[in-house]
Each structure stands twice: as C-alpha cells, then as structure tokens.
Short mmCIF file of C-alpha atoms in Angstrom, two decimals:
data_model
loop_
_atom_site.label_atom_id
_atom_site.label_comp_id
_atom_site.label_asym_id
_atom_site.label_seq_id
_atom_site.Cartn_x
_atom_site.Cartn_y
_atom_site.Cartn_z
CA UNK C 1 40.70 -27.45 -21.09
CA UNK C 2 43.14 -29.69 -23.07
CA UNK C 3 46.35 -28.09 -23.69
CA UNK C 4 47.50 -24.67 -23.60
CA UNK C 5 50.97 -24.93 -25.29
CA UNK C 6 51.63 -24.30 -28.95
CA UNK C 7 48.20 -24.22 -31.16
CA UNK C 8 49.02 -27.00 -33.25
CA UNK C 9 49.76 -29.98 -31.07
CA UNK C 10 50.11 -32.92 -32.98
CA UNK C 11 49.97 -32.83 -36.77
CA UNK C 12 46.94 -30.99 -37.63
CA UNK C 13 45.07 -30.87 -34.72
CA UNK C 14 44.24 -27.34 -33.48
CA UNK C 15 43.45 -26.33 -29.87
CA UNK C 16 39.85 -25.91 -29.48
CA UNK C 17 39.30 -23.55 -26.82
CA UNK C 18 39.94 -19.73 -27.88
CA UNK C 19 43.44 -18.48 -25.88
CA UNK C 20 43.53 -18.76 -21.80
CA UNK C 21 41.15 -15.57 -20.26
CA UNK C 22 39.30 -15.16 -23.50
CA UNK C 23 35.79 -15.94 -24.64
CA UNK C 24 34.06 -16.94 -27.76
CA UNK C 25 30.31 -15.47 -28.09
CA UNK C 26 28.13 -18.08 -30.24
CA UNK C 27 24.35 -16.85 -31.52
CA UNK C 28 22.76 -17.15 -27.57
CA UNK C 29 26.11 -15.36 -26.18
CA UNK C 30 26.20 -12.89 -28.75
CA UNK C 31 22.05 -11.95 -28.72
CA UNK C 32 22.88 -11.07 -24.88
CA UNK C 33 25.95 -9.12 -26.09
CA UNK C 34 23.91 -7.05 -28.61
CA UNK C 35 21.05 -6.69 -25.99
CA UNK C 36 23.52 -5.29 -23.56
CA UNK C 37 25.56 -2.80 -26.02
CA UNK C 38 22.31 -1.45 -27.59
CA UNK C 39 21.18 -0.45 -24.24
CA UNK C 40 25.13 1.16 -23.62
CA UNK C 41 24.03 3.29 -26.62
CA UNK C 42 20.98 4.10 -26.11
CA UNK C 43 21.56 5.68 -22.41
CA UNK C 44 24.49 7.09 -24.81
CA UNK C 45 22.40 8.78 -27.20
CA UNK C 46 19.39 10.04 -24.56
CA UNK C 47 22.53 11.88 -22.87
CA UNK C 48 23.52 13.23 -26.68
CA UNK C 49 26.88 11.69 -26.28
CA UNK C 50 28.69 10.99 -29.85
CA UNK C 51 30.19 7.39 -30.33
CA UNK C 52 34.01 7.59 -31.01
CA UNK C 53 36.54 4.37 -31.20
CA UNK C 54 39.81 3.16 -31.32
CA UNK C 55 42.74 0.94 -32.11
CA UNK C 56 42.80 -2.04 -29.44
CA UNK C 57 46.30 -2.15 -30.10
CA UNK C 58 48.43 1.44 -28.70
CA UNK C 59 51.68 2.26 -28.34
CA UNK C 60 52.72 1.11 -24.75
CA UNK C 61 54.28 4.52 -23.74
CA UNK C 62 50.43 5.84 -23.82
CA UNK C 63 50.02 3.50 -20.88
CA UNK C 64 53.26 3.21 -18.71
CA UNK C 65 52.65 5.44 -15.38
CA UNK C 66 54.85 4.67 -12.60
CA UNK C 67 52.40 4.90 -9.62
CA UNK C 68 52.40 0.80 -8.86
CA UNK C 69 48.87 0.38 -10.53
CA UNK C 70 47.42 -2.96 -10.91
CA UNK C 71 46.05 -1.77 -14.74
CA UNK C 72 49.57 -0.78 -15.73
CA UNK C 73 51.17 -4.05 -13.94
CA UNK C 74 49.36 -6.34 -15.95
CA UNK C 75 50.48 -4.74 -19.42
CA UNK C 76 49.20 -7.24 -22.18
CA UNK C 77 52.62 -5.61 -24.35
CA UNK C 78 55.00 -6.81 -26.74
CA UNK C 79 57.19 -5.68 -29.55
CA UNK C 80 55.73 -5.76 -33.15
CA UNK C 81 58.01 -7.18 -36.02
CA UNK C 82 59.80 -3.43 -36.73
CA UNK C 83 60.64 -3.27 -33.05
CA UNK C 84 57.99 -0.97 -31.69
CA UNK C 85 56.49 -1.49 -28.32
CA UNK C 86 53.11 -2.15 -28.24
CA UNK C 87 49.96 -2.70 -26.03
CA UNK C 88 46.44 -4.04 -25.93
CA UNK C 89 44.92 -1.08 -24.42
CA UNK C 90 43.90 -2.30 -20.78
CA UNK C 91 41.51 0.70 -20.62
CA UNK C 92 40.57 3.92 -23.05
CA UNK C 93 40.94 6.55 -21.54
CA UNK C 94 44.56 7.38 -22.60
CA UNK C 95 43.18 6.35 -26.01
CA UNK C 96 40.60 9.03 -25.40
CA UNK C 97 43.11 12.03 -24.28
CA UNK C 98 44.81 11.33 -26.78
CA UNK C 99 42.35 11.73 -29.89
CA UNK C 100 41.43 15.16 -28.09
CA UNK C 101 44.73 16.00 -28.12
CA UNK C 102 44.46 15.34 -31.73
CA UNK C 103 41.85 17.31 -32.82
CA UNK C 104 43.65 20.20 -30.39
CA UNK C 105 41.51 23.47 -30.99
CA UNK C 106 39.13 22.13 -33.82
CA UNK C 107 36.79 20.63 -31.99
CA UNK C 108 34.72 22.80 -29.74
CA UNK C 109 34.40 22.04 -26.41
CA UNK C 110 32.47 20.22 -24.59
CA UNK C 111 33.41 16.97 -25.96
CA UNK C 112 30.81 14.41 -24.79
CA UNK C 113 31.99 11.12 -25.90
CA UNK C 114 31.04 7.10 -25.26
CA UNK C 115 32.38 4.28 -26.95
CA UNK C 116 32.30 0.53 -26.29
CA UNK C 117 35.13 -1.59 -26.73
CA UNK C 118 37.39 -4.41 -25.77
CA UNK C 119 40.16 -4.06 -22.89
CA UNK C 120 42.81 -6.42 -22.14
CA UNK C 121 45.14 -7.30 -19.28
CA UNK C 122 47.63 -10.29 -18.78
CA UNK C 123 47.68 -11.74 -15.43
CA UNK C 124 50.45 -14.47 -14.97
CA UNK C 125 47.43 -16.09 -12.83
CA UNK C 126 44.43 -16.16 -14.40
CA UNK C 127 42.10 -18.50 -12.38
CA UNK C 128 38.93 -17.53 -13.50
CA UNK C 129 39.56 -13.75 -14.55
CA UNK C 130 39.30 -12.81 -17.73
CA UNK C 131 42.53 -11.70 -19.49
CA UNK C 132 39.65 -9.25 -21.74
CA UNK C 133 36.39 -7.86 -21.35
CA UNK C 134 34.03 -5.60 -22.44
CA UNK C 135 33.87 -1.68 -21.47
CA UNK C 136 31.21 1.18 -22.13
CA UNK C 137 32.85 4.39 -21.58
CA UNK C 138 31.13 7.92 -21.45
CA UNK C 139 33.31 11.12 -21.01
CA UNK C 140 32.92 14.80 -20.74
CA UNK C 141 36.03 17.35 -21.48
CA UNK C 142 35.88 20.81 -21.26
CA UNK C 143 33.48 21.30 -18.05
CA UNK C 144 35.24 21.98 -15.12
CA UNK C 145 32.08 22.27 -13.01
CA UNK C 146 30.45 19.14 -11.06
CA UNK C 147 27.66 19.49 -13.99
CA UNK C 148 29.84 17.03 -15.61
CA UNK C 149 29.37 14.15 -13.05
CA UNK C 150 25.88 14.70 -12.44
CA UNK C 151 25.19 14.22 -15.77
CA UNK C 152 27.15 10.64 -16.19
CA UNK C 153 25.84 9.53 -12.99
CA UNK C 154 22.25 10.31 -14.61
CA UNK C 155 23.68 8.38 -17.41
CA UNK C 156 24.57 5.04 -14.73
CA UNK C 157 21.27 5.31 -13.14
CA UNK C 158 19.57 5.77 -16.76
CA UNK C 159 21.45 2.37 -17.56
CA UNK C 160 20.28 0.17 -14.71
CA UNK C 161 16.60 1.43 -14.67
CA UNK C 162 16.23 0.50 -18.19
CA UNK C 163 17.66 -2.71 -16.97
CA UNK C 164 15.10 -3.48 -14.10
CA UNK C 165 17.39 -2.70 -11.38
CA UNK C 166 16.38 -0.73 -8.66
CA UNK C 167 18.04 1.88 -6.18
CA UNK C 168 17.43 -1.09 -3.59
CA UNK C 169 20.03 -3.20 -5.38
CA UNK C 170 22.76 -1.10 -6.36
CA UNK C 171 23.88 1.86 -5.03
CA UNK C 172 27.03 4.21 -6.22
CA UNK C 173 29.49 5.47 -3.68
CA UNK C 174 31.11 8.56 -3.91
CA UNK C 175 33.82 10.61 -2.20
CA UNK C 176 36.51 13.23 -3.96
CA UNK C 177 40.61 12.49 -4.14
CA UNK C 178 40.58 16.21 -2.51
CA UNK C 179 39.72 14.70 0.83
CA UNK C 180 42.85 12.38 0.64
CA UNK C 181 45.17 15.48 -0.21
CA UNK C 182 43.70 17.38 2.39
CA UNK C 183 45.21 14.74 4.70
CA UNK C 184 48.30 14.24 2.86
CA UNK C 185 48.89 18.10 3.15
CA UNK C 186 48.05 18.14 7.03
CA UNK C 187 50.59 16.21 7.86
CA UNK C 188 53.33 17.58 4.95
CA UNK C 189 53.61 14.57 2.53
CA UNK C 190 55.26 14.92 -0.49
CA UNK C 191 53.25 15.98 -3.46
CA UNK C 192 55.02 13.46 -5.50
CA UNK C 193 53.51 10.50 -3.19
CA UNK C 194 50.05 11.08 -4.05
CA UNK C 195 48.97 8.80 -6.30
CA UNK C 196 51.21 6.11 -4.73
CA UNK C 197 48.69 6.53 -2.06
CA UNK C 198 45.58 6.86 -3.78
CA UNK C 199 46.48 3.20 -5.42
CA UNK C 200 47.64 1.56 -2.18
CA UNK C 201 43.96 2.97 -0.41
CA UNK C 202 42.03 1.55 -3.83
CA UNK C 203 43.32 -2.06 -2.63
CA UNK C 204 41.04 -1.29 0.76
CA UNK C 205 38.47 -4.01 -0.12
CA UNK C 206 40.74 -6.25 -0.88
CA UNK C 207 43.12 -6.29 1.49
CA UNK C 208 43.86 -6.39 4.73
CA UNK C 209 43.75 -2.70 6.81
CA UNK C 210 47.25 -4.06 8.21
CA UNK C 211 48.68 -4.65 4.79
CA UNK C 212 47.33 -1.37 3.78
CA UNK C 213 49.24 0.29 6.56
CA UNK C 214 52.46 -1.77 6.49
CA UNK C 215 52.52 -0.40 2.33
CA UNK C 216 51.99 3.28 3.07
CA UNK C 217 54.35 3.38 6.00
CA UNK C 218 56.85 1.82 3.04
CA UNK C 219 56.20 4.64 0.44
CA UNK C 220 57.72 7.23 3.27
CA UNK C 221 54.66 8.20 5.07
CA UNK C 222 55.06 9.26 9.07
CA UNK C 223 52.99 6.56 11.04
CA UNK C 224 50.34 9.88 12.25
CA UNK C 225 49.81 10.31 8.82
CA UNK C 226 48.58 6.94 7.89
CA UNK C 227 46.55 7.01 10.74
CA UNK C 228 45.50 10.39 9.78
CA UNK C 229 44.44 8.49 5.96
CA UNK C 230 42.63 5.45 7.99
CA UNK C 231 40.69 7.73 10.11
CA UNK C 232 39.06 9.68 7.44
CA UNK C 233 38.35 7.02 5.34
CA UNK C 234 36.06 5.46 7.40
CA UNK C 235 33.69 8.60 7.49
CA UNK C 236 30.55 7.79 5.73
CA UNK C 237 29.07 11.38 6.04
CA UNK C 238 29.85 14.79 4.98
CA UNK C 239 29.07 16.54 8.86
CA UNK C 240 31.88 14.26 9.91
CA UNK C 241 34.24 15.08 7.00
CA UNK C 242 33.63 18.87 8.15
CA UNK C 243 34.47 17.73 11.51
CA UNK C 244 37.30 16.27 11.02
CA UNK C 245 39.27 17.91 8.32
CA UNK C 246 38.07 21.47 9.13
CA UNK C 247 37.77 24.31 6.74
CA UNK C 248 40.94 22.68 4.65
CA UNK C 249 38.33 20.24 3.19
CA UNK C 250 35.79 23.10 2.02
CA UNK C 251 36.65 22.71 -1.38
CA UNK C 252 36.15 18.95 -1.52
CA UNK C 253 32.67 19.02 0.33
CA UNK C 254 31.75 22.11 -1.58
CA UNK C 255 32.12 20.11 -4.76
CA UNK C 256 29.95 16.42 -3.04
CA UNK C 257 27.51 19.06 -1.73
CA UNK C 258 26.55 20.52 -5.30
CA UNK C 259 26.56 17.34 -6.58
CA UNK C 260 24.24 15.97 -4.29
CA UNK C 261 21.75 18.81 -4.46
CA UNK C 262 22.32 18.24 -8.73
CA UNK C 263 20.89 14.09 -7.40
CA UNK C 264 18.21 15.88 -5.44
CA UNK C 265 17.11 17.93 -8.82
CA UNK C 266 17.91 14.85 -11.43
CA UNK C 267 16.06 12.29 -9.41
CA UNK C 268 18.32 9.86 -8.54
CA UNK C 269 19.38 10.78 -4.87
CA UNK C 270 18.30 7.80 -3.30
CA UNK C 271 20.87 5.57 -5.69
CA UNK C 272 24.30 7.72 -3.58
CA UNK C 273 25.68 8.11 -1.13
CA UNK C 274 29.14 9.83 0.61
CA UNK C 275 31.96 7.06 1.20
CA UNK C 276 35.33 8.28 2.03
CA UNK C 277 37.13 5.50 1.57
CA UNK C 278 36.55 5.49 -2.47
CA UNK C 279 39.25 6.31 -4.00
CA UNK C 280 39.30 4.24 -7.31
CA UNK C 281 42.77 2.87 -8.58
CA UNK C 282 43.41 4.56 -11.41
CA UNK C 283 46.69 7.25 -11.39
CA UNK C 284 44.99 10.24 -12.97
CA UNK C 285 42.00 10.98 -10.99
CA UNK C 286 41.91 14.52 -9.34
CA UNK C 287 38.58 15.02 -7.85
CA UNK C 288 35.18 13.47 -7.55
CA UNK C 289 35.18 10.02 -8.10
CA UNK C 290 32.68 7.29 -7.96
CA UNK C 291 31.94 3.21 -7.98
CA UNK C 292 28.62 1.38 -8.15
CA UNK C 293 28.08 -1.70 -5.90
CA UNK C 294 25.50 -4.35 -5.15
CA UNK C 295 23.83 -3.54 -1.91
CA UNK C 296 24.14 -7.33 -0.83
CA UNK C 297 28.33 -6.77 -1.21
CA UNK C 298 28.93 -9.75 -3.45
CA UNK C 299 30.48 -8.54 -6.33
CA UNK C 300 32.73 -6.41 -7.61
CA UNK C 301 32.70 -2.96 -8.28
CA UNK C 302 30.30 -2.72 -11.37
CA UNK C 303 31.31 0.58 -13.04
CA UNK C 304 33.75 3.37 -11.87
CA UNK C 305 35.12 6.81 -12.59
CA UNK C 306 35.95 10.46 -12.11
CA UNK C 307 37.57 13.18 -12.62
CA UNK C 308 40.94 13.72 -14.16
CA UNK C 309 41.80 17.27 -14.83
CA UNK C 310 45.80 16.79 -15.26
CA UNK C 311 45.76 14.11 -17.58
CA UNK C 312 46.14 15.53 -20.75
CA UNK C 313 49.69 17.40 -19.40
CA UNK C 314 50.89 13.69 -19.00
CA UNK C 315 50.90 13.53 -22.86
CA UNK C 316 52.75 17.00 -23.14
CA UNK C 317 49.79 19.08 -23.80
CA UNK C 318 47.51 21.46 -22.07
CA UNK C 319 45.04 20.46 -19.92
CA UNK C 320 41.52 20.34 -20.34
CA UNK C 321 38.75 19.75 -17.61
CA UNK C 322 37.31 16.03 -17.85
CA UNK C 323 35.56 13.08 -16.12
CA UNK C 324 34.18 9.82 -17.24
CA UNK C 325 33.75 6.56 -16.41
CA UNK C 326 34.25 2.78 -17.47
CA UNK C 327 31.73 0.11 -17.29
CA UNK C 328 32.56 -3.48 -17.89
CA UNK C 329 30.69 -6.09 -19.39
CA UNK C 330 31.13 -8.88 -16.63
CA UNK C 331 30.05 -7.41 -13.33
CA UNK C 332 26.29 -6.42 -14.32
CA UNK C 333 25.89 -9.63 -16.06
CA UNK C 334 26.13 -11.56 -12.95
CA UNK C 335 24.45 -9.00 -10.84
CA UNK C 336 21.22 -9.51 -13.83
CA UNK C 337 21.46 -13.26 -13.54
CA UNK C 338 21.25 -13.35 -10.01
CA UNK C 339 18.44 -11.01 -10.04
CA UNK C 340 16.43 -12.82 -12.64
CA UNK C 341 16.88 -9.91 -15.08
CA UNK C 342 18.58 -11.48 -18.29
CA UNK C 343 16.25 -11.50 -20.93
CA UNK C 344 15.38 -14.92 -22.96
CA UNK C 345 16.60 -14.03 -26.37
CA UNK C 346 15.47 -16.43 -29.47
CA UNK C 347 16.49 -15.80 -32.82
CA UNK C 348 13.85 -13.70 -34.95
CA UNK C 349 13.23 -14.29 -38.53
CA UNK C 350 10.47 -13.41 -40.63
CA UNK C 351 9.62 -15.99 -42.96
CA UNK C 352 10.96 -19.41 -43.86
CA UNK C 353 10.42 -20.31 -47.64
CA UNK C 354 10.59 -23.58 -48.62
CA UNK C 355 10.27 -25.22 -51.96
CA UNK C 356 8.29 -28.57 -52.07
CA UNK C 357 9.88 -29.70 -55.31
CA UNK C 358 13.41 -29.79 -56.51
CA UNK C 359 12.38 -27.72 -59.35
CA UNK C 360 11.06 -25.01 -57.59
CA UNK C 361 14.33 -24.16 -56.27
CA UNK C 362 14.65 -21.01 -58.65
CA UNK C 363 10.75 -19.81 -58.17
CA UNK C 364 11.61 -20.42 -54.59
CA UNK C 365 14.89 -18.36 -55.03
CA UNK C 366 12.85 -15.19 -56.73
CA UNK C 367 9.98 -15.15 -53.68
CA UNK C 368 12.96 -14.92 -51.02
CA UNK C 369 14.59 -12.17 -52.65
CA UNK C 370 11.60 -10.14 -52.92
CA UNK C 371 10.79 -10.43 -49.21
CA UNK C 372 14.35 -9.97 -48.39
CA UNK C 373 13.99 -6.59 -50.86
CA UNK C 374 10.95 -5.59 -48.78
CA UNK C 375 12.79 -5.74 -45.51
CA UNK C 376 12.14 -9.43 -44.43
CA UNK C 377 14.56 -11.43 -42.72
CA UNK C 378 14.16 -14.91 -44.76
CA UNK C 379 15.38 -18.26 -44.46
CA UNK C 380 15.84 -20.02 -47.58
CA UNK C 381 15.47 -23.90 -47.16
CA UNK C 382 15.94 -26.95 -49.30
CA UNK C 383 17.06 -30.30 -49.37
CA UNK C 384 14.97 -30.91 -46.07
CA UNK C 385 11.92 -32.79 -45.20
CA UNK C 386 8.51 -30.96 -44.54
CA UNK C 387 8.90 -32.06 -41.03
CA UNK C 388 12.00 -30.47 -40.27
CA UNK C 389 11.01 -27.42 -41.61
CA UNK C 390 7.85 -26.76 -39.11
CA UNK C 391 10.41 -27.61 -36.10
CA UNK C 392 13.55 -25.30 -37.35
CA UNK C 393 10.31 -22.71 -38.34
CA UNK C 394 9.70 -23.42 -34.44
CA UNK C 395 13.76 -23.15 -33.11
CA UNK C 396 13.85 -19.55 -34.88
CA UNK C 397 10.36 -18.19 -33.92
CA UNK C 398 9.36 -17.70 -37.57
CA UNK C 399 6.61 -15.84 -38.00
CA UNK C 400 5.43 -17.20 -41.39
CA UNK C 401 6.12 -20.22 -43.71
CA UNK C 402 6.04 -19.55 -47.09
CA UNK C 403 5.53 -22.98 -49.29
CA UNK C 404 6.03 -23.02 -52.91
CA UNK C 405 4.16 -26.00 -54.83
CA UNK C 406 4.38 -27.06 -58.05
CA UNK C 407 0.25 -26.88 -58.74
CA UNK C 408 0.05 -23.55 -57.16
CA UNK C 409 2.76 -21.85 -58.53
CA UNK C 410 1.87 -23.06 -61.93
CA UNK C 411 -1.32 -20.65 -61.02
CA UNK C 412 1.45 -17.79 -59.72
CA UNK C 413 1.05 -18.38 -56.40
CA UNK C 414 2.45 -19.56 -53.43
CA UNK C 415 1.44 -21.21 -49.76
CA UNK C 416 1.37 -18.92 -46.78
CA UNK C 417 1.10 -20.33 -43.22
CA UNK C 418 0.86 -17.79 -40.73
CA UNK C 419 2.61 -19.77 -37.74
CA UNK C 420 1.40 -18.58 -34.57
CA UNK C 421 -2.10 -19.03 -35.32
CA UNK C 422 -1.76 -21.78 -37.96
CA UNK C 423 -3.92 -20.41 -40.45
CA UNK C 424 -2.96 -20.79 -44.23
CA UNK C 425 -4.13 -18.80 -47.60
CA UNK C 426 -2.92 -18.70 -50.89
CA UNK C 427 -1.33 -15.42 -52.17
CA UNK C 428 -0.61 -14.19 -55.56
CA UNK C 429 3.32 -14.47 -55.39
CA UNK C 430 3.85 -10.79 -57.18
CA UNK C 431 1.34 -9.39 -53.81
CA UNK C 432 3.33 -11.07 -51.13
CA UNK C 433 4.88 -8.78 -48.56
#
C-alpha cells in the first residue's frame, strides 16, 4: 500500500491510495453504488418514508454515552481550528433525535424518515475493516405501538426480495431488551447497570461465553444473576420465555406476540424468528429489537435496530416513541456476491456522434446538442479514428452512432447506424431524435 505517513512524501509525490479504511468508487464501483442506493429509496418511498440528511461532521457531545460501547469507543473526533470538539458521526441516529428535537411541535407526528449516508469510526487496528461505510436508515417517531416495527421489518424484507434474496438465505432475529430487564429486576440489579449489560451480551457472537461472564460479574452483578442472563438467552422460543420468566415477562412477549401475528398478516413470517440472545449494542434501545443474518452464519450482522423510546430525554427534551434501523453498505454486498446476485452494470449512453472531417466539428457540435436537448445522453467524439469509435461505441453499449460527413451534410443530413442491429439510414439532421 506504499506509505501511510505524511501525504506528500518526497517532493511532489502524493500518496496514491485514498486514507487507511477508506475507499474510492470509480465508474464500475460507483454504478453498483447507485444500483444499491436507488433500491434503499425505493423500498423508502413504497413505505412513504420522506428522505432527510445531515452534517457528517457533529458535535462530539451528541455522541459521548458512557455505557462502554464499541460505536462510541472508536470516536473518529478531533478539535476544529476554534477549539470545538468534533465528530464524524459513527451512526445517525443522534443526528436524527436531534433534528426532531428541532422541529419540536411543528412537525406532526408520525415522523417517518430514511436517509442514506456515510458513517465513520477509527479503529487503532484496522486490518481489513473499514474506518467508513455506507448506511440506509429508516425511522418512525411518534408510534408507540409495535405497528412501528412491523412496518420497517416489511421495509427489510421489501429490500432483499427486490434484491433476489429469499427467506431461505437470510433470516432476521428478534427478541425485546424487556426480557433482559425482566432478569435484571429478578434478581435486584441496579437500574443504572442496564445498558452496561445490554453491551457486554451484544459481544455474545463474538466472544467467548466465559469472557462474557468474567465482564458482567466485573460490572457488580451477583454470580445467580449472570447465570440468570445466560440461561434466558439461550431460549429460542416464546413458550419457553413464558416458562421461564413467568408472568414478569408478559409485557415483553405481549409486544413479540403482536408483532408476529402483524408477520403473519404482512407476509413475511417465514423471514423471523424469536432469539433471546439479541440484544444489539447500541445504548439507547428499550424494547423490540432486531438483526438480519445469513442462514449459512458467515457474515456479519447485515442490518439492525429497534426501539428507543428514552432517547430523546438524553438530549434534554421530552421523549417521543421511536424505532428504526441501520443498514450498511458492506454486509449485503458480500452476501449478493456470494449468491450470484450483483448485477453486471455497463455504462449506458444513447448516441455517439462523430464527425468524419475536421471541419465538421461545429455541425457535429449543433447535432449533439439537439439530442442532448431532447433527452439523449451523447458522446461527442473527435480527434479519433473510425475504428476506435465502433469499439468505445461497443465499451459504452451505445445504442446509435451518429456520423456526420462532409457530402451528406452538405445535403442537411447526417449518418445514422443503429448499433445493435447494424442497420444504417440517412436522416434529415433538423428530424433526428
């Protein structure tokens, strides 16, 4: 990768590659990009959501929590030139909350907004992971009913059918954080120590069930009690969360149970399914909340959220009902490539017109700007042999070739080759469309 110090190395020469965890998109990286996005909006605008966006760059306090999070660990933060401290955000939500907070009683609720934008985190160690990425986000405030998550889950499952995956691929786990407090509370933990755990059960996956015990036993918890937390979280049904937690856990199952029967009505049962041990890693969840995985358990988790009802008193405000969820760029990328799903994306352009003769450069010049008036994407060429033409017509799919000769245009007209079935005419160049 050369060298990652200063960007100027020696005397004019400039590091090549863009900074450490970031990526450049060229033509064939950006094409996927676009393909990708316009299908984030789409799904958007089927679920009348309203696209909203914001500064990449935040003030840091809108992201500082003190629950040990891995998001708020790996602050990408500094301190601008008049001594403010500052942030790339590392997600939107806060971003969110805090536009909402803006607009206080103007806007009407529900809010139902998406937006797509970039996230960044700084990793001292970034072998292979991205220090930014990508993230479509879709969020509901002001519905404090489970409604609100059967509607962006319809929204997930709208996303990956148009997509070509199937409910045989991916599935989306769910569970609520009201299962975990019912534990907490039967064995008299601390309110205070409940995200602590929520984040420390996140690392699950990732870690080892030791380490995970060894860390809650650390934050204060009685040894019964993280037993208590590993028991449950292997349930993978809602009979045995009954079971086990009794009628303290009615709330939480009432809540999973209406949202499964909303599944049942929506369509999309088969794609979920009850896991207790999500919990997702983010401070501010309160209830539901979801992940979607690949069935064959080989990548990461490729989209998550939830609820967050308390989030906006964080920010010294009242609080307003609201869930939504984050869904990066990176994970269903490789989950599409491994399928075979990525589409083949070539350039498109209309027509290619190409003067024959130096002098026809301004007729030449007129013909393109009438097609490009009309709506045509045109290529203006010149300086180039007639061979290169036909192959760059070929590299960028043209769909017609438009030739302008000295003999015909003395007659007003101009050469048209129709590409794909190689058939040529002569047009009158006022009549070409």
């Amino acid at each position: 990768h050369g060298c990652h110090g200063s960007a100027a190395t020696e005397a004019g020469v400039v590091e090549l590659n863009p900074p450490r965890g970031t990526r450049d998109f060229p033509p064939e990286e950006m094409r996927l990009r676009t393909w990708l996005f316009d299908h984030f909006r789409e799904v958007s605008r089927l679920m009348a959501f309203e696209e909203v966006d914001f500064p990449v760059l935040e003030s840091e306090a809108l992201f500082v929590r003190k629950a040990g999070e891995e998001i708020t660990e790996q602050l990408y933060s500094f301190e601008d030139k008049g001594g403010r401290r500052v942030a790339l955000r590392p997600e939107i939500t806060p971003s969110l909350a805090r536009l909402v907070i803006r607009r206080g009683t103007s806007a009407p609720l529900p809010l139902k907004w998406f937006t797509i934008g970039q996230c960044w985190r700084y990793e001292r160690m970034t072998r292979g992971r991205r220090r930014e990425h990508y993230q479509w986000n879709m969020d509901v405030f002001g519905v404090p009913g489970v409604r609100a998550e059967a509607e962006l889950l319809q929204a997930i499952v709208l996303l990956f059918e148009r997509l070509g995956v199937a409910s045989s691929d991916v599935g989306i786990r769910l569970s609520s954080r009201k299962v975990l407090q019912v534990v907490l509370d039967m064995y008299s933990v601390p309110q205070h120590l409940f995200t602590k755990v929520c984040v420390i059960v996140d690392k699950l996956g990732k870690m080892s069930r030791d380490e995970i015990e060894k860390e809650l036993v650390s934050t204060g918890l009685p040894c019964e009690a993280v037993q208590g937390i590993i028991d449950v979280l292997s349930l993978k049904s809602l009979s045995e969360l009954e079971q086990v937690l009794g009628s303290g856990a009615a709330e939480a199952v009432a809540d999973l149970k209406k949202l499964f029967s909303f599944a049942e009505q929506y369509g999309y049962a088969d794609w979920i399914c009850f896991d207790a041990s999500v919990v997702r890693g983010l401070a501010y969840y309160t209830g539901i909340v979801f992940e979607a995985f690949d069935r064959q358990g080989e990548l990461r988790a490729i989209c998550g959220g939830g609820r967050y009802d308390r989030l906006l008193s964080t920010f010294g405000s009242e609080d307003v009902p609201a869930c939504g969820f984050g869904f990066g760029d990176a994970v269903i990328v490789e989950l599409l490539k491994e399928k075979g799903l990525l589409p083949h994306l070539s350039p498109q352009i209309d027509d290619i017109v190409f003067p024959l003769d130096d002098e026809l450069q301004g007729p030449a010049s007129c013909v393109a700007s009438s097609l490009r008036k009309n709506g045509r994407s045109v290529d203006l060429v010149q300086d180039k042999r007639l061979k290169w033409v036909f192959k760059h017509a070929e590299r960028v799919n043209a769909s017609r070739l438009v030739l302008v000769g000295k003999s015909e245009w003395e007659r007003g007209m101009v050469r048209v080759k129709i590409l794909s079935t190689k058939e040529e005419f002569e047009v009158k160049a006022g009549e070409l469309q």
